[in-house]
mmCIF file of N, CA, C and O in Angstrom:
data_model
loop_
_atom_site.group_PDB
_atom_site.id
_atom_site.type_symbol
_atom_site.label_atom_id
_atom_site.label_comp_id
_atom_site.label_asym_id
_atom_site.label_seq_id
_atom_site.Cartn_x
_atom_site.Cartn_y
_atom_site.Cartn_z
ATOM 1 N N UNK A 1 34.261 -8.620 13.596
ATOM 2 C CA UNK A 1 35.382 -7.747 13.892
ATOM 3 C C UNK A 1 35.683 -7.731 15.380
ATOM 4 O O UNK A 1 36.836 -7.796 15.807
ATOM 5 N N UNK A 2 34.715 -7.652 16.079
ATOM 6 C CA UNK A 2 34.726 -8.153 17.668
ATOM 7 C C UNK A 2 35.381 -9.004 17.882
ATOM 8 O O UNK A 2 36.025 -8.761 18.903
ATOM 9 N N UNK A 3 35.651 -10.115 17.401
ATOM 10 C CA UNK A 3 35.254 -11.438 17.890
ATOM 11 C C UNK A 3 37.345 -11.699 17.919
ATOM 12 O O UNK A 3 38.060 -12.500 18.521
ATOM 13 N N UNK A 4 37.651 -10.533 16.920
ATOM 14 C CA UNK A 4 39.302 -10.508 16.718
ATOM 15 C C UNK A 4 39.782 -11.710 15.819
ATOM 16 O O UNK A 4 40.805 -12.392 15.876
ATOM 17 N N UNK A 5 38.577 -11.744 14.873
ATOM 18 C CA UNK A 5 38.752 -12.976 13.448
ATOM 19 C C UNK A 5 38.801 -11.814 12.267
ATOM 20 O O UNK A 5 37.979 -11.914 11.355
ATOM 21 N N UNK A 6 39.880 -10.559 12.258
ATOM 22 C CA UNK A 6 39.751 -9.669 11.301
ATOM 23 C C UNK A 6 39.960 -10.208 10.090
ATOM 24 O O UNK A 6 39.694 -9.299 9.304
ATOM 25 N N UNK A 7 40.405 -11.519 9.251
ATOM 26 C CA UNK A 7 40.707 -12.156 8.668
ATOM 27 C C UNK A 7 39.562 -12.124 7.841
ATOM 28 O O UNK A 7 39.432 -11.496 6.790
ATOM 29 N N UNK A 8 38.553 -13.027 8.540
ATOM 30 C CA UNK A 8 37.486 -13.474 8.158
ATOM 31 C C UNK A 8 36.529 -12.044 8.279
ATOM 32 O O UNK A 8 35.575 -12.240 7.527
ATOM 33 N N UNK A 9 36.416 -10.921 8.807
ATOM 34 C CA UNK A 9 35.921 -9.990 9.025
ATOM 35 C C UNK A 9 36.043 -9.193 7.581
ATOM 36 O O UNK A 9 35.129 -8.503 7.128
ATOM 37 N N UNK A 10 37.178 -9.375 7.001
ATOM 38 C CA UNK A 10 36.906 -8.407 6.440
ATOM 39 C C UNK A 10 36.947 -9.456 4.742
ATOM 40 O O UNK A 10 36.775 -8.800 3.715
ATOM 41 N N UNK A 11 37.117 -10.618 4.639
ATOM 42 C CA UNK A 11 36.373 -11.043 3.614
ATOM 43 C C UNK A 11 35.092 -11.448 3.696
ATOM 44 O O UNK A 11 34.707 -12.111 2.732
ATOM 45 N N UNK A 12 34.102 -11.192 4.798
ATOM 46 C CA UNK A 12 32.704 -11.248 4.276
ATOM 47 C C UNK A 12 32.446 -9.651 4.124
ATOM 48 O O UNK A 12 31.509 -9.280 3.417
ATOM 49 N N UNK A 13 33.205 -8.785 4.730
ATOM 50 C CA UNK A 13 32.832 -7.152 4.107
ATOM 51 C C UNK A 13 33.057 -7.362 2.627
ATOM 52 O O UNK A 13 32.197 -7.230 1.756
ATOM 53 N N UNK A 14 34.241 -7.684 2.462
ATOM 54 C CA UNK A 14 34.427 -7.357 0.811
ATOM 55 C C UNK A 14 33.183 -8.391 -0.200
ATOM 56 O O UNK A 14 33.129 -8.349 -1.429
ATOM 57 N N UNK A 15 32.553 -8.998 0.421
ATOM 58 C CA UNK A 15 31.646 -10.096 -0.457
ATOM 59 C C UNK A 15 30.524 -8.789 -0.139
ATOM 60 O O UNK A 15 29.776 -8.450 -1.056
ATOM 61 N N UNK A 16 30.467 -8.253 0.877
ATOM 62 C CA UNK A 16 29.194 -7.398 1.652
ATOM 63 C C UNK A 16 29.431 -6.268 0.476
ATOM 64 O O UNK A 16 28.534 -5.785 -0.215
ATOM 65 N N UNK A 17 30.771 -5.966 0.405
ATOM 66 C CA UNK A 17 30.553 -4.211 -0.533
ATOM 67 C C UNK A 17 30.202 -4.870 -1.582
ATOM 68 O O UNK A 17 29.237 -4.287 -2.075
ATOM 69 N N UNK A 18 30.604 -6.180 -2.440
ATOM 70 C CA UNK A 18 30.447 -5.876 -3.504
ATOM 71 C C UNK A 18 28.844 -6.368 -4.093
ATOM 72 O O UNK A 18 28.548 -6.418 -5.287
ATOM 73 N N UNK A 19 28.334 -6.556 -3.459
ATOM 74 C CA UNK A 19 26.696 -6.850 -3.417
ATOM 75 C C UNK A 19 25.660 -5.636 -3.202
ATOM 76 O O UNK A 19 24.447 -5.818 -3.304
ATOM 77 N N UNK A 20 26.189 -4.462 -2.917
ATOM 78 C CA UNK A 20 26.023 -3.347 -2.177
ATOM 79 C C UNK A 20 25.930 -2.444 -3.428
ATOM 80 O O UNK A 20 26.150 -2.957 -4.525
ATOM 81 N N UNK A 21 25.635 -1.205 -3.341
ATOM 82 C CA UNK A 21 25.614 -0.019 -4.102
ATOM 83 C C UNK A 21 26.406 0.785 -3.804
ATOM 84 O O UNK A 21 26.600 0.902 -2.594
ATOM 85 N N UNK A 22 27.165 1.638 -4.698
ATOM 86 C CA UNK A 22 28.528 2.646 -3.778
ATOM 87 C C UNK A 22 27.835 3.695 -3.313
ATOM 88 O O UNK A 22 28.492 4.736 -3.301
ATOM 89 N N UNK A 23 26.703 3.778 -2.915
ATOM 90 C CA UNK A 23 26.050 4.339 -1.639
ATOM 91 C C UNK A 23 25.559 4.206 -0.059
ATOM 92 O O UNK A 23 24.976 4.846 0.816
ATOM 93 N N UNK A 24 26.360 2.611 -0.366
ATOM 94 C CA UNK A 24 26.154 1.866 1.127
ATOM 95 C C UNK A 24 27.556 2.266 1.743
ATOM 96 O O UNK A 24 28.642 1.760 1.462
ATOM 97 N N UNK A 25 27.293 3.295 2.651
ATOM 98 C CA UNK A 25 28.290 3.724 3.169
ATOM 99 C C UNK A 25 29.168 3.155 4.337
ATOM 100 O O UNK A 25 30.347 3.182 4.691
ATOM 101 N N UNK A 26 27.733 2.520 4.833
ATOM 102 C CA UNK A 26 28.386 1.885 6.018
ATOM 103 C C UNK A 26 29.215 0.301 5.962
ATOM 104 O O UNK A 26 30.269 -0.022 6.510
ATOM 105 N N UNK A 27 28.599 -0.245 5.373
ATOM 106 C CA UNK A 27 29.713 -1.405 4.859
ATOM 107 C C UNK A 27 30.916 -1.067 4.268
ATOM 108 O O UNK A 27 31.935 -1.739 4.425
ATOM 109 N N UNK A 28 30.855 -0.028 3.574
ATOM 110 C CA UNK A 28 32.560 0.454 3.087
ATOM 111 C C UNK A 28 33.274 0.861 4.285
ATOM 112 O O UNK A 28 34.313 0.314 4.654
ATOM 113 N N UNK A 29 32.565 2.072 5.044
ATOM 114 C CA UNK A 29 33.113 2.322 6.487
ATOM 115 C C UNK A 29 33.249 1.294 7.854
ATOM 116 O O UNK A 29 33.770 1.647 8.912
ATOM 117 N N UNK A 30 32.698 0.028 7.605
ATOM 118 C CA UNK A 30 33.033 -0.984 8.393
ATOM 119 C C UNK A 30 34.224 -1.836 7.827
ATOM 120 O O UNK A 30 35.033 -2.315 8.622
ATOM 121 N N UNK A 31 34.354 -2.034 6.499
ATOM 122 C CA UNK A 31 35.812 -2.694 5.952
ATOM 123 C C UNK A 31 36.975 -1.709 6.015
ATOM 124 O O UNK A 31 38.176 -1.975 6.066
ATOM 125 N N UNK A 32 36.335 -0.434 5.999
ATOM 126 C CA UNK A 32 37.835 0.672 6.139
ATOM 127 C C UNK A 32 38.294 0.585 7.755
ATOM 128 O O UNK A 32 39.488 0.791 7.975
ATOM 129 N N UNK A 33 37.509 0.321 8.780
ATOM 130 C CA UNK A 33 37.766 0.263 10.099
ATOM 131 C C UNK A 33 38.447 -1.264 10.080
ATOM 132 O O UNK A 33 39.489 -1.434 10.713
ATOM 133 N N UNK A 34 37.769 -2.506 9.253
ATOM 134 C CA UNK A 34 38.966 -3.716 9.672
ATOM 135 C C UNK A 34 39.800 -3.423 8.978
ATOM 136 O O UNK A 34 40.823 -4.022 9.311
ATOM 137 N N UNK A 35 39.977 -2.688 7.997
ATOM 138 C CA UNK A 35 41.600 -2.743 6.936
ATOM 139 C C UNK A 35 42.336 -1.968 8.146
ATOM 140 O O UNK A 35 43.544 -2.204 8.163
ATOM 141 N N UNK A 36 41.910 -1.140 9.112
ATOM 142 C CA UNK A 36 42.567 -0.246 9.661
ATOM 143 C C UNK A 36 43.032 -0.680 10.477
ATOM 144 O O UNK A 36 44.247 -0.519 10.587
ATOM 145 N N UNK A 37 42.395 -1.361 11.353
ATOM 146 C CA UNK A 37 42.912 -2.555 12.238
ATOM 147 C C UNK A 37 43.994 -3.902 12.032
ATOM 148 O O UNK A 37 44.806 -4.511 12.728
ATOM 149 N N UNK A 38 43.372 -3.966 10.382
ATOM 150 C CA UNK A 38 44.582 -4.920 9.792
ATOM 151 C C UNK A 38 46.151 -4.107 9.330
ATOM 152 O O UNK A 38 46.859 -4.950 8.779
ATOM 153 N N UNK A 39 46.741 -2.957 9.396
ATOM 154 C CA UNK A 39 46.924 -2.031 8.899
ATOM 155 C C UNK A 39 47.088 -1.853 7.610
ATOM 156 O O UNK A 39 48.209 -1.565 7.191
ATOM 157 N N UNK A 40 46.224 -1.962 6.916
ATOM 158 C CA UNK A 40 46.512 -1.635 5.605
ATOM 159 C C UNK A 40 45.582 -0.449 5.257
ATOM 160 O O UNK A 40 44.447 -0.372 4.785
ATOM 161 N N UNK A 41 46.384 0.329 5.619
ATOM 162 C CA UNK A 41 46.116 1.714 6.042
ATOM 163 C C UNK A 41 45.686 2.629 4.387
ATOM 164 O O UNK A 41 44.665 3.311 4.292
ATOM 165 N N UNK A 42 46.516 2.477 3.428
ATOM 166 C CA UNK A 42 46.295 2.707 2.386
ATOM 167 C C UNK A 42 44.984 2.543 1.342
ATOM 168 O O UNK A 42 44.376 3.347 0.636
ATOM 169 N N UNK A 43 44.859 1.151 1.588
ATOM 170 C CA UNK A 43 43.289 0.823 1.088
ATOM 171 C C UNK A 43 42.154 1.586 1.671
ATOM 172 O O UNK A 43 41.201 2.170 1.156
ATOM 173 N N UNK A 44 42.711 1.327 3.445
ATOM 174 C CA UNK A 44 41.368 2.164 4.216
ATOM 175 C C UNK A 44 40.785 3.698 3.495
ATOM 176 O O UNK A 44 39.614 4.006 3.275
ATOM 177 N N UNK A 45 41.867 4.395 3.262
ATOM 178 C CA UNK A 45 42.021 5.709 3.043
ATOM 179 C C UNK A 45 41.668 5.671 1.242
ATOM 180 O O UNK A 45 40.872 6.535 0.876
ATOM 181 N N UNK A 46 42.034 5.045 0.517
ATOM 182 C CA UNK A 46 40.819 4.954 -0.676
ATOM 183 C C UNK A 46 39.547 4.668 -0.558
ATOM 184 O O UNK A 46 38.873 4.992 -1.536
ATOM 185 N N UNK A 47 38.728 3.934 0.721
ATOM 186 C CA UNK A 47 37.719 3.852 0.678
ATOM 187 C C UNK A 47 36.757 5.043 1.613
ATOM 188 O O UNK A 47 35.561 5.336 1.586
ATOM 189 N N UNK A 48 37.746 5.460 2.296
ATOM 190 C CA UNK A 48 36.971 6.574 3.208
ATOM 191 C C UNK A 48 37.402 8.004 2.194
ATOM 192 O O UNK A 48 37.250 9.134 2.657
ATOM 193 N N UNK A 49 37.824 7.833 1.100
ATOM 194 C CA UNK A 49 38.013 9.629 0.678
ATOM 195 C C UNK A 49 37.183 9.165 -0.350
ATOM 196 O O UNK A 49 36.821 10.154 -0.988
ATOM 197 N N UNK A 50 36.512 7.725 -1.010
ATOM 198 C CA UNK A 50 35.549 7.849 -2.007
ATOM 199 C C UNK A 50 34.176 8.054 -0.951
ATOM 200 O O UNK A 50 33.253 8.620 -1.537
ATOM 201 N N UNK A 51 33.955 7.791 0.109
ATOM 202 C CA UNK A 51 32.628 8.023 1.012
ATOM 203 C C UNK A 51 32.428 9.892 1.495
ATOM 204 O O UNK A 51 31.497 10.670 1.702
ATOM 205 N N UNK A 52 33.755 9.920 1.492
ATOM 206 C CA UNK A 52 33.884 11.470 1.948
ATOM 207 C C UNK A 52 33.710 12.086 0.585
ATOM 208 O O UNK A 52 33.408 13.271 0.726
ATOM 209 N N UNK A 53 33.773 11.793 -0.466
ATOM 210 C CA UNK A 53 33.893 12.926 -1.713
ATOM 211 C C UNK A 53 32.476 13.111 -2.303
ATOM 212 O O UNK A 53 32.059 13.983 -3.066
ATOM 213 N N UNK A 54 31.803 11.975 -1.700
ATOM 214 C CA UNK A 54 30.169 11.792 -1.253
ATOM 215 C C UNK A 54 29.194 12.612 -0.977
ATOM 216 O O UNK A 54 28.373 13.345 -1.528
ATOM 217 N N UNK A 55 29.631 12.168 0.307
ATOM 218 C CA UNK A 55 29.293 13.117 1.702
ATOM 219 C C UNK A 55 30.275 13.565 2.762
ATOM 220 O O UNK A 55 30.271 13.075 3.892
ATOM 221 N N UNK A 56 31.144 14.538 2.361
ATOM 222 C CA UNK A 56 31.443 15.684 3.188
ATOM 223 C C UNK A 56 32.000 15.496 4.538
ATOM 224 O O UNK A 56 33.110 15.554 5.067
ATOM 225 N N UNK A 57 30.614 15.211 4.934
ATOM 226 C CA UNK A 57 30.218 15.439 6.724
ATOM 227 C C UNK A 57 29.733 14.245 6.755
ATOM 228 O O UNK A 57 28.696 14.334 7.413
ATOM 229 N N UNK A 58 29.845 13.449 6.507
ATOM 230 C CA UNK A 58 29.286 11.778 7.043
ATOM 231 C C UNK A 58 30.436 11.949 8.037
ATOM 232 O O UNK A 58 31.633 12.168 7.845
ATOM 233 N N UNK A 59 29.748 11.792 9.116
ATOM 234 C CA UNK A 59 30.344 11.413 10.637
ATOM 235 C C UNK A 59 31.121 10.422 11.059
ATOM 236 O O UNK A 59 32.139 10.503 11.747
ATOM 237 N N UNK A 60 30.596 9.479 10.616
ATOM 238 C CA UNK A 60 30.913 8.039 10.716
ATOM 239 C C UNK A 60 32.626 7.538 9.773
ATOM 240 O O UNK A 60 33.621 6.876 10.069
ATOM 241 N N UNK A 61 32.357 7.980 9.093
ATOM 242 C CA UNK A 61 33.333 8.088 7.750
ATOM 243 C C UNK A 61 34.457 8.820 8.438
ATOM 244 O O UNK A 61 35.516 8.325 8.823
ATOM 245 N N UNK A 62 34.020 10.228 8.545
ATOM 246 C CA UNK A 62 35.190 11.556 9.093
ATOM 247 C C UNK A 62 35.899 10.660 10.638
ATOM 248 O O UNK A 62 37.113 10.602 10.835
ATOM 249 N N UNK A 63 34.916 10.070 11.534
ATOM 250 C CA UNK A 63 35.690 9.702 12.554
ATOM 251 C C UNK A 63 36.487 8.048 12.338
ATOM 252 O O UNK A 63 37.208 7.590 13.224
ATOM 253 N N UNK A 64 36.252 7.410 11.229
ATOM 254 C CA UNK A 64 37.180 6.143 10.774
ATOM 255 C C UNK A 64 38.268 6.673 10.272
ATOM 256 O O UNK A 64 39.206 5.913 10.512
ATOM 257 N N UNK A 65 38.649 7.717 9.622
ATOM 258 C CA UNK A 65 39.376 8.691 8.965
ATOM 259 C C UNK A 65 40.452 9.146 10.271
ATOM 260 O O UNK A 65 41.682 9.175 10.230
ATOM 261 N N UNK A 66 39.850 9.373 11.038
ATOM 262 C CA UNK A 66 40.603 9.757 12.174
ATOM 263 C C UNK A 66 41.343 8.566 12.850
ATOM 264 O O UNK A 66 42.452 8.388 13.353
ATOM 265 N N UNK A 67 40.275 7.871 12.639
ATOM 266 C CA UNK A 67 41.423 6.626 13.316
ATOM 267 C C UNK A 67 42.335 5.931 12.382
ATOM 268 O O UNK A 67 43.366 5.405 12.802
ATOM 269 N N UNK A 68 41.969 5.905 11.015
ATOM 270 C CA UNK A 68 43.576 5.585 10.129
ATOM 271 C C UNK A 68 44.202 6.578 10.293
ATOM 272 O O UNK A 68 45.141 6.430 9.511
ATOM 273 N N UNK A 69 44.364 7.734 10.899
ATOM 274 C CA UNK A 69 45.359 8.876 10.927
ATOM 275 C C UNK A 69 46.127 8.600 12.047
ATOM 276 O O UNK A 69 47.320 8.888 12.148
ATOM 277 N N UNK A 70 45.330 7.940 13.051
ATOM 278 C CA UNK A 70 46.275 7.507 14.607
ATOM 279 C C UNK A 70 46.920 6.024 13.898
ATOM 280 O O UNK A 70 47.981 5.527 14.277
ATOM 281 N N UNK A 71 46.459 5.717 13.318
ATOM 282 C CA UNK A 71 47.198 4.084 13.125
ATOM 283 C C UNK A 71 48.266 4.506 12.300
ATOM 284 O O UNK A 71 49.038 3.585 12.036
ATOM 285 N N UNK A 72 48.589 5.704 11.762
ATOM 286 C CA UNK A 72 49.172 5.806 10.859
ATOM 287 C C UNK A 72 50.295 6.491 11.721
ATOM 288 O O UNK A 72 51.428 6.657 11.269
ATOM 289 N N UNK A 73 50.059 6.736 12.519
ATOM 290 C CA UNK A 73 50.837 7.787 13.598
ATOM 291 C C UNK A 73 51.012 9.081 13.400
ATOM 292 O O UNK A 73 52.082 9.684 13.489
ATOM 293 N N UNK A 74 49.799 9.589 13.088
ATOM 294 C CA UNK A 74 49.372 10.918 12.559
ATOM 295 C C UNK A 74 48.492 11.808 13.620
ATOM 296 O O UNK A 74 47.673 12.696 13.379
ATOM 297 N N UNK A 75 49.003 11.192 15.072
ATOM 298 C CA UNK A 75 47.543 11.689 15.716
ATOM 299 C C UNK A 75 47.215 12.949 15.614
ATOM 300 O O UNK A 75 46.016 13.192 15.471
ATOM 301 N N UNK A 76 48.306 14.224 15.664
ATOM 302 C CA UNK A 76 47.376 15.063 15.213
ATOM 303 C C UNK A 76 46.898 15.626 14.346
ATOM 304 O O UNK A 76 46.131 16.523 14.697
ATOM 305 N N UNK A 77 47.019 15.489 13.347
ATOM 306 C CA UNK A 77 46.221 15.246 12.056
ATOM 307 C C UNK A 77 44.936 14.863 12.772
ATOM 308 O O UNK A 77 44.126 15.789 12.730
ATOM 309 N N UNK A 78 44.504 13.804 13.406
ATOM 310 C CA UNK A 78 43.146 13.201 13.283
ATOM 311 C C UNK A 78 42.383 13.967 13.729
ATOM 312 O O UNK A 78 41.329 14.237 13.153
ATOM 313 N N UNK A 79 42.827 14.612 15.119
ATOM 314 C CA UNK A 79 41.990 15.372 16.176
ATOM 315 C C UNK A 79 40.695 15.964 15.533
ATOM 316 O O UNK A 79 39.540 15.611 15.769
ATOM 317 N N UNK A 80 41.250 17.227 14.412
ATOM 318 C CA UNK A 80 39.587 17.408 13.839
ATOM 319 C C UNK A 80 38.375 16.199 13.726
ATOM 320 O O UNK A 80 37.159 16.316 13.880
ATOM 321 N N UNK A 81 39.226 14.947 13.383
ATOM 322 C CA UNK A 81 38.338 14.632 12.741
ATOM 323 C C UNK A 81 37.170 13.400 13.535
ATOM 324 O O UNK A 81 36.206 12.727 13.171
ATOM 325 N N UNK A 82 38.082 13.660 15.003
ATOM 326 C CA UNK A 82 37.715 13.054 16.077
ATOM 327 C C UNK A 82 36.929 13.254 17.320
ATOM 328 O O UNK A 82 36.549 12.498 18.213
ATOM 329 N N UNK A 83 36.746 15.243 16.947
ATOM 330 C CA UNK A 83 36.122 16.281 17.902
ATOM 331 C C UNK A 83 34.218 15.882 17.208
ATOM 332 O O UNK A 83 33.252 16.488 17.672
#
């Protein structure tokens, strides 16, 4: 995702989630950050409200959440979720 090959970034996530358990949070929350970047803002936000309906307060999750809310041009919306 660094490397700015989001292409390829986010089809080895999707090979990564689906090898995974839907308790691996952080590989879902690393493909919701490249979808977010890719904007496909919509997908992101199905995968961060199934991590959030989870866990709540996963941090990590709540602040990717925040940043599809700025990509979305929602910034303040995000702020909570960015404090």
């Amino acid at each position: 995702r660094d490397l700015g090959r989001l292409g390829d970034s986010e089809k080895q996530l999707r090979l990564a989630v689906e090898q995974t358990t839907a308790d691996d949070a952080q590989t879902r929350i690393s493909l919701a950050e490249t979808l977010i970047q890719l904007k496909k803002l919509e997908e992101a936000d199905g995968i961060l409200k199934a991590i959030l309906a989870r866990s709540p307060d996963h941090v990590e999750a709540l602040a990717a959440n925040g940043h599809r809310l700025v990509a979305a041009g929602r910034a303040r919306e995000a702020i909570p979720y960015l404090e």
